[in-house]
Short mmCIF file of C-alpha atoms in Angstrom, two decimals:
data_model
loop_
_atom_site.label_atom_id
_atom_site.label_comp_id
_atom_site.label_asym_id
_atom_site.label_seq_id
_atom_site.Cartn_x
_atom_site.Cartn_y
_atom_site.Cartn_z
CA UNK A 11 -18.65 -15.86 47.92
CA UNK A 12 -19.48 -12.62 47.20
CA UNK A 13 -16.99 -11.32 50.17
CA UNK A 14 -14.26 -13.69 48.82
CA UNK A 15 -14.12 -11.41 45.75
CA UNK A 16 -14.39 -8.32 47.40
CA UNK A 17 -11.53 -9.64 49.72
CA UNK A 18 -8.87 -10.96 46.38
CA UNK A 19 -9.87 -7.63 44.94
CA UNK A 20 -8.24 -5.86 48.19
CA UNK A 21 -5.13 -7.77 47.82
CA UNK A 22 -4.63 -6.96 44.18
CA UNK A 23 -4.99 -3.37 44.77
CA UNK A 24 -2.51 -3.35 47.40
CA UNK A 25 0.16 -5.44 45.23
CA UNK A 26 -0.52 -2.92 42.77
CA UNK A 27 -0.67 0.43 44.87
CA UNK A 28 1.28 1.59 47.09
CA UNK A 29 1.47 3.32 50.83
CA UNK A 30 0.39 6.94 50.56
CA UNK A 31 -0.41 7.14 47.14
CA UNK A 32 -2.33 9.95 45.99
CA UNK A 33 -5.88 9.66 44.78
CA UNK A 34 -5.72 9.64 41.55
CA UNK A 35 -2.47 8.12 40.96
CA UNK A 36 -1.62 4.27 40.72
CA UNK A 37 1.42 3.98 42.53
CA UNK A 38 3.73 -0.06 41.44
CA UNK A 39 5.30 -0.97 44.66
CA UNK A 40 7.20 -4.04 41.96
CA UNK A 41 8.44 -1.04 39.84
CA UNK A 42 8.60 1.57 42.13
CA UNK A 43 6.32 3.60 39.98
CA UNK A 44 3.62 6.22 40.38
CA UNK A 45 1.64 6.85 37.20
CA UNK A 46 0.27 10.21 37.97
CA UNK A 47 -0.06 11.59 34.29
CA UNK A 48 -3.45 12.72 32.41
CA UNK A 49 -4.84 13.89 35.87
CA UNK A 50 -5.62 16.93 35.64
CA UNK A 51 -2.75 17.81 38.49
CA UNK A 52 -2.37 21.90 38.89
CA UNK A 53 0.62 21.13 41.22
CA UNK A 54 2.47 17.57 41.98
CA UNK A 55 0.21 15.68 44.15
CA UNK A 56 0.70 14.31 47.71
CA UNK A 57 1.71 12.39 49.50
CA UNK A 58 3.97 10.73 47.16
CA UNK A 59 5.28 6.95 48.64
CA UNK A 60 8.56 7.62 49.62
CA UNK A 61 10.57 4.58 47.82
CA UNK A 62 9.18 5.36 44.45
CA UNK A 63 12.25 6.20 41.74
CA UNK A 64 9.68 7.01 38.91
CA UNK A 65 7.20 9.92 38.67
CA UNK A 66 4.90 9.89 35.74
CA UNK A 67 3.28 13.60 35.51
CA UNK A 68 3.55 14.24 31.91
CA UNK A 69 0.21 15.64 30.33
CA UNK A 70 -1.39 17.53 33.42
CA UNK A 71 -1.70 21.65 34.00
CA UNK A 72 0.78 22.04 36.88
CA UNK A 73 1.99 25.75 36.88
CA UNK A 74 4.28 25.52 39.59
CA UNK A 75 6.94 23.38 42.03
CA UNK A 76 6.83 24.69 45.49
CA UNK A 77 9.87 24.75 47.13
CA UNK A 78 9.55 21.47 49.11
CA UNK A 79 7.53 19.27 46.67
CA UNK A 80 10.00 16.28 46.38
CA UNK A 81 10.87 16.52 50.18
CA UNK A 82 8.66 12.90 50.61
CA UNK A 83 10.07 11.15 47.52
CA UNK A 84 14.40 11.34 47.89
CA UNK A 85 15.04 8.58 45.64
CA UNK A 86 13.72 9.25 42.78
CA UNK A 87 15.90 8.62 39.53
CA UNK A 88 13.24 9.31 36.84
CA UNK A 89 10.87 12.51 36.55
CA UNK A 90 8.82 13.67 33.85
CA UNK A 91 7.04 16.88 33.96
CA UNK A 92 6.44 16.80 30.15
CA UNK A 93 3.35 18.65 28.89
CA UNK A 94 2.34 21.00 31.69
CA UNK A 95 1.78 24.46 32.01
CA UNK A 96 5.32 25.53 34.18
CA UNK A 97 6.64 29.25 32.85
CA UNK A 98 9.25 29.08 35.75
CA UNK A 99 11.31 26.91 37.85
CA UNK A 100 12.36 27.90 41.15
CA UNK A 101 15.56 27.61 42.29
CA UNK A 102 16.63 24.82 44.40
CA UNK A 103 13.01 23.16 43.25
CA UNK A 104 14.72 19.77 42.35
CA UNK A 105 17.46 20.18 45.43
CA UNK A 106 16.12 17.21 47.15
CA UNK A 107 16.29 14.90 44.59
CA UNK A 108 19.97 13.81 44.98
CA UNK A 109 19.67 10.52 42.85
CA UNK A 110 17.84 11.90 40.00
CA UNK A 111 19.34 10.35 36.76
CA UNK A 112 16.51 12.13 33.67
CA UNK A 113 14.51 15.20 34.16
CA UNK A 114 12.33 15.73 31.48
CA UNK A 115 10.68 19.46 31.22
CA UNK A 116 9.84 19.40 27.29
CA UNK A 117 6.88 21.40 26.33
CA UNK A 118 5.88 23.67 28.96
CA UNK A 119 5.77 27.32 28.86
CA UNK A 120 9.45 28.13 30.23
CA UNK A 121 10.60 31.42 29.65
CA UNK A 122 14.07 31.45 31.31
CA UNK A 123 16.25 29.43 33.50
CA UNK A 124 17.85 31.37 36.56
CA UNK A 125 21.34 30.40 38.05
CA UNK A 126 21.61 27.36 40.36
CA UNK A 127 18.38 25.96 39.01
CA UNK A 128 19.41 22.17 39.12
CA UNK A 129 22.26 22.51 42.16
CA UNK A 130 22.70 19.67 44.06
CA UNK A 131 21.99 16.81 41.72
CA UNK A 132 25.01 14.82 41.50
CA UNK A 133 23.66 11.91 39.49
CA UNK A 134 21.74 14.10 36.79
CA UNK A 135 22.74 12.87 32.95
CA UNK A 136 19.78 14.07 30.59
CA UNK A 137 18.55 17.52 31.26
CA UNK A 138 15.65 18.09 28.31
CA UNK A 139 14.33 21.34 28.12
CA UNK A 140 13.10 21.07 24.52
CA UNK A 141 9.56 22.89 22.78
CA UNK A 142 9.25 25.77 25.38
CA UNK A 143 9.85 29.68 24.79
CA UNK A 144 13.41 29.84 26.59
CA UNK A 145 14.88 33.19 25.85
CA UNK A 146 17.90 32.68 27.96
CA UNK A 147 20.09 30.45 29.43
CA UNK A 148 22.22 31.07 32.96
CA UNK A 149 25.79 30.78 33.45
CA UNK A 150 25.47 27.65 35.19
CA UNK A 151 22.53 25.06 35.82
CA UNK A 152 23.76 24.41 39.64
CA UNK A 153 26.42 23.39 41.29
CA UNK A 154 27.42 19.16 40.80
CA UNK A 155 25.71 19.35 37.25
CA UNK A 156 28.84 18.56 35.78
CA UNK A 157 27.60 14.50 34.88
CA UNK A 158 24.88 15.74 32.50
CA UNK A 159 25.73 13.32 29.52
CA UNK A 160 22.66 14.84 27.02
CA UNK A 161 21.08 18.35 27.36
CA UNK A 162 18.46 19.38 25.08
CA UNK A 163 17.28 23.00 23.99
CA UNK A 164 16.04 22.74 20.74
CA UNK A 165 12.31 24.34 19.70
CA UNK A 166 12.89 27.35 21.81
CA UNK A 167 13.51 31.05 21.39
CA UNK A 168 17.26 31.35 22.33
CA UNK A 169 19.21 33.68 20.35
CA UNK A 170 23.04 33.10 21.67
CA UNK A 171 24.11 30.58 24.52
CA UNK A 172 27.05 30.72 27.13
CA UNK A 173 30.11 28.96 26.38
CA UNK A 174 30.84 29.39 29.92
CA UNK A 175 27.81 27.52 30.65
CA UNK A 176 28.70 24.34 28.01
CA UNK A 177 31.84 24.39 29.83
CA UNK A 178 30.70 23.39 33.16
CA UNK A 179 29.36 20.09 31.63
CA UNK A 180 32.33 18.23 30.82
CA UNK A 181 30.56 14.61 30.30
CA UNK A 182 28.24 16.22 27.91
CA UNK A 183 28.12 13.94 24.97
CA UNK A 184 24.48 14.54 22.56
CA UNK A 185 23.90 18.26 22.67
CA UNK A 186 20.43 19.64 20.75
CA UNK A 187 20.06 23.09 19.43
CA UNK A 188 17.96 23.17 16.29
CA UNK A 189 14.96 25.57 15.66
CA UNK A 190 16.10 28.35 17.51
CA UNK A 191 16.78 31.68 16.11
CA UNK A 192 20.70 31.93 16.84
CA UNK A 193 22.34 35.36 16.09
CA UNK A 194 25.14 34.34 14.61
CA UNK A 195 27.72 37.63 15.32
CA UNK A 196 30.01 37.79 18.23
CA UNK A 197 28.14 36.90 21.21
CA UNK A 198 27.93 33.58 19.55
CA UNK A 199 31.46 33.53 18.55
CA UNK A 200 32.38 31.46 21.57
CA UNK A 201 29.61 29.07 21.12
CA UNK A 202 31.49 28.22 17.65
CA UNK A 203 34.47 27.38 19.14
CA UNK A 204 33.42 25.29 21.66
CA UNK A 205 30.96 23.13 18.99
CA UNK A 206 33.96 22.55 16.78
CA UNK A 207 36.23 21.48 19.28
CA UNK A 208 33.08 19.01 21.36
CA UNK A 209 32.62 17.65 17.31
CA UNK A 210 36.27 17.13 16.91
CA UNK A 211 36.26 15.07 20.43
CA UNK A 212 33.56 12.83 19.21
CA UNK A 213 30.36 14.67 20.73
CA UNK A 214 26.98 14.35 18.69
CA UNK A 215 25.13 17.42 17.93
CA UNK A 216 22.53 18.67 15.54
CA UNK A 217 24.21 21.54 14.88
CA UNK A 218 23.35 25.36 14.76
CA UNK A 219 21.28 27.09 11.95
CA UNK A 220 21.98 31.07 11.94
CA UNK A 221 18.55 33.05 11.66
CA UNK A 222 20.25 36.57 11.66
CA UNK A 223 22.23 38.65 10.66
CA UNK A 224 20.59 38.50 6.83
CA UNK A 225 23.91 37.19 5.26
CA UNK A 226 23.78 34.47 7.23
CA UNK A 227 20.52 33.54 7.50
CA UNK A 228 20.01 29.73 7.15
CA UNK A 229 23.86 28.88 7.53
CA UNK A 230 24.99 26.50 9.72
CA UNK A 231 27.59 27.70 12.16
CA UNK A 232 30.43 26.02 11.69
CA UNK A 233 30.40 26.97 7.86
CA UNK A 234 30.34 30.49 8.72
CA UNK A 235 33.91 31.79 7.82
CA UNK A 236 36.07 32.70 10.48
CA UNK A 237 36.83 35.93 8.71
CA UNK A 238 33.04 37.23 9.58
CA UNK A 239 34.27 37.41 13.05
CA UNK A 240 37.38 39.17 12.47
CA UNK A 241 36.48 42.48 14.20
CA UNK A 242 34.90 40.45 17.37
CA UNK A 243 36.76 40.91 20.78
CA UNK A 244 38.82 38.26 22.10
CA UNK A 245 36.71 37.64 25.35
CA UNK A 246 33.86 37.25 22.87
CA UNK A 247 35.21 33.79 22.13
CA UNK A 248 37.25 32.52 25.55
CA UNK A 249 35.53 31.45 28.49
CA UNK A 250 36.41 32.13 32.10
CA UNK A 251 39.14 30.15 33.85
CA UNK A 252 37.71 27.40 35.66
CA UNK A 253 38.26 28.38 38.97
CA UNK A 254 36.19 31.59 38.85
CA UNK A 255 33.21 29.35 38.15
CA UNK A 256 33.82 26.64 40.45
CA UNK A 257 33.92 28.96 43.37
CA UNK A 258 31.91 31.84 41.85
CA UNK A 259 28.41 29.53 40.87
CA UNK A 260 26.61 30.98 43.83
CA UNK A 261 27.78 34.71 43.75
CA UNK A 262 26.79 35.65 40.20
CA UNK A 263 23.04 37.23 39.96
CA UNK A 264 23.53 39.26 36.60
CA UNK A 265 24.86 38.62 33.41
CA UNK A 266 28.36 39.27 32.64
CA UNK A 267 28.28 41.26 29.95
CA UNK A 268 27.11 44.17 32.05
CA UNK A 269 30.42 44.13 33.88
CA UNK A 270 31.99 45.44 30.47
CA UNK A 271 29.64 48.29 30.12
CA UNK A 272 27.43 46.63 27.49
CA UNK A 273 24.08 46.12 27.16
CA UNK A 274 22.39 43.61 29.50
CA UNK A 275 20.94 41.59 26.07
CA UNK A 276 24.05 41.24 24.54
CA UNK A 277 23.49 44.13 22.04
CA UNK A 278 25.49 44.19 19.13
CA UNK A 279 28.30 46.24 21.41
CA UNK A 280 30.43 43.34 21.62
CA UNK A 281 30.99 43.73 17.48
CA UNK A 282 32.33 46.95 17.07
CA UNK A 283 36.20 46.70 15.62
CA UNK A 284 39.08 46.42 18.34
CA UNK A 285 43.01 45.69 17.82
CA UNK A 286 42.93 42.56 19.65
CA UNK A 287 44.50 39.51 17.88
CA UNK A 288 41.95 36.60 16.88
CA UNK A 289 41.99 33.24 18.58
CA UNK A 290 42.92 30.92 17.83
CA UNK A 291 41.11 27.89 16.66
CA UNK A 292 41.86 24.22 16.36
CA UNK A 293 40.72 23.60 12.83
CA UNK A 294 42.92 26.38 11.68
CA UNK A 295 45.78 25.08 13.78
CA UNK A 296 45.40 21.58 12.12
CA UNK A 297 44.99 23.45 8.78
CA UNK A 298 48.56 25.77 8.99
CA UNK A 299 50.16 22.17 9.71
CA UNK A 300 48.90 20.66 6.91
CA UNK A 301 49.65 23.63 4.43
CA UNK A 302 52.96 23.56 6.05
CA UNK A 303 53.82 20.00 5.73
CA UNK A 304 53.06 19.90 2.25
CA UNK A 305 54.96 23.25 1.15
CA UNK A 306 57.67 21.78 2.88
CA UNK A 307 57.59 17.99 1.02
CA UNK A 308 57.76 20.03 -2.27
CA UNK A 309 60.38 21.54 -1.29
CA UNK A 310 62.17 18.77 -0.60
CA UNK A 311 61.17 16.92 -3.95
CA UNK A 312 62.24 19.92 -5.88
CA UNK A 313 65.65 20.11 -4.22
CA UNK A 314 65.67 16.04 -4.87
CA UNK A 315 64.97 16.87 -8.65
CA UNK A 316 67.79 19.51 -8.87
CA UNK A 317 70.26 17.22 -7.10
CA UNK A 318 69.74 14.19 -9.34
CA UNK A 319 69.69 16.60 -12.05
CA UNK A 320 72.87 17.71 -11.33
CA UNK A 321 74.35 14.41 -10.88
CA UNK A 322 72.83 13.41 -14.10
CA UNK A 323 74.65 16.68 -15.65
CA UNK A 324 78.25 16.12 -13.94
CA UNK A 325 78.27 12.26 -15.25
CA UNK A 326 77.01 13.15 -18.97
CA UNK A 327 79.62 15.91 -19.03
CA UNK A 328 82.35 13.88 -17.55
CA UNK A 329 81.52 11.05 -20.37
CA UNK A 330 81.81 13.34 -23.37
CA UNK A 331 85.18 14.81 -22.12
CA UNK A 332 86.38 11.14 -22.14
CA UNK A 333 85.08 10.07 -25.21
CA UNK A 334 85.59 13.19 -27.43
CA UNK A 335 88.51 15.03 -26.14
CA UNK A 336 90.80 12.47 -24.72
CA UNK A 337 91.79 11.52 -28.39
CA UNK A 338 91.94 15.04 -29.17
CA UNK A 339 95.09 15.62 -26.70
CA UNK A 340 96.80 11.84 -27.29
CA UNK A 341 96.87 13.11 -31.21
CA UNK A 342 98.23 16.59 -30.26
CA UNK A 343 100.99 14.97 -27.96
CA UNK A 344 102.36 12.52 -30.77
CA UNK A 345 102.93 15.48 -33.49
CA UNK A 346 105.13 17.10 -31.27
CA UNK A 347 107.24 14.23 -30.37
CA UNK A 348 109.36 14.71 -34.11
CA UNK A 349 109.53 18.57 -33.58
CA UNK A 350 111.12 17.73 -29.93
CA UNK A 351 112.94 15.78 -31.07
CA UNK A 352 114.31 18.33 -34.02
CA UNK A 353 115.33 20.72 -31.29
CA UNK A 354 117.41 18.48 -29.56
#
């Protein structure tokens, strides 16, 4: 009896864990699962079952993704390294993982995110990257990152973000920025732009609260006049043309402010007063058409008025002169019908 049990246990193990599943993990072969979180993991375990689509490894300490960690598991869709201690990501770490749909790297210790971080994942659509101490954002997450549908970035330290790099995710849809101390002057100027115009095309966003300079301090964005930004470059605002970042992704290493002989940070160089003509903007383009539609309909009215006024003035004028001095001239005409007729 007693080997019986010990025998139904067995079976219900294996319908419950998987080939290859790490020690501590519980790997659903139903599901396709391996719960792996609250382990105490200092980098992703192995071997990993190589048909599993969801990796649990939220609340552990892992400090690092070597190179070839997700070599084993190809199809995975879901992956959350939520909660660890990661303060980098290495390029290329996720490269493998071709059908990976959510990537979840909130609260960790991530200081910066280098160029071609996420290349090669086609199917990607929510990127969070929320509650770490992010100082800077690339040019680009990777090549084929262009399906990302949500990206979050909020609770970091950013300070200004790449319109360039918003750009290259054209299916974006829910975009998160709040708590993050934006400087709103001109190396954000472009950031505006591209927020009004994704709001105007029915995107969803919590919006951007300036924490410097002073004046604006606690302002959202988008109610910042564009006057502020009247002395601001015009590259400050305009991204590059698309095909220097479609074939360009893998050649760019440095920022490219430093290409204009500022500052690597994005000082306050990009500020100073130039005679370049502001861009334009679509809420100001929608505004001049308005203003200029209604100047023009009281225009119209007002030469309406003054032509039925002077309708109204011609027929009143033309009534009197029948009225009052048609008599006038039949009276004058029959007094000089005796004197004619004197003469003759």
């Amino acid at each position: 009896m007693k080997g019986s049990w010990f025998l139904v246990w067995s079976v219900t193990l294996l319908a419950h864990t998987g080939h290859s599943c790490p020690e501590k993990c519980l790997c659903y072969t139903a599901s396709k699962t391996a719960d792996c979180k609250n382990r105490g993991f200092t980098e992703i375990p192995a071997p990993l079952p190589p048909e599993i689509q969801i990796l649990q490894l939220q609340n552990n300490r892992i400090w690092r993704i070597n190179q070839n960690a997700f070599t084993a598991t190809p199809l995975l869709k879901i992956l959350d390294l939520s909660n660890n201690s990661l303060s980098s990501v290495a390029p290329g770490a996720f490269q493998k993982l071709r059908y990976l749909q959510v990537l979840n790297l909130t609260r960790n210790l991530i200081h910066y995110i280098e160029n071609k971080t996420f290349s090669f994942l086609p199917h990607l659509k929510e990127l969070d990257l929320s509650s770490n101490s992010i100082i800077r954002l690339p040019e680009t997450f990777g090549n084929s990152t262009g399906n990302i549908t949500l990206l979050s970035v909020k609770h970091n330290k950013l300070q200004k973000m790449e319109r360039i790099l918003l750009e290259s995710l054209p299916n974006l849809k829910v975009v998160l920025f709040k708590d993050n101390p934006w400087q709103c002057n001109c190396n954000i100027f472009g950031m505006k732009l591209w927020l009004e115009s994704f709001l105007y095309r029915g995107g969803i966003s919590d919006g951007i609260i300036c924490s410097a300079p002073g004046i604006r301090k606690g302002k959202d964005l988008l109610r910042v006049p564009y006057e502020l930004f009247g002395a601001c470059p015009l590259r400050a605002a305009l991204a590059r043309p698309a095909s220097s970042h479609q074939h360009g992704f893998e050649q760019r290493s440095s920022p490219r402010h430093g290409h204009h002989g500022e500052p690597g940070d994005g000082g306050r160089g990009g500020c100073e007063p130039k005679a370049r003509p502001r861009p334009a903007s679509l809420r100001h383009a929608i505004a001049t058409v308005v203003i200029t539609g209604v100047v023009c309909g009281v225009v119209c009215l007002m030469m309406l008025a003054a032509a039925v006024y002077g309708c109204a003035y011609a027929a009143i004028t033309a009534k009197y002169h029948r009225e009052h001095l048609a008599p006038v001239g039949q009276h004058g005409t029959h007094e000089k019908e005796p004197f004619e007729g004197s003469m003759a």
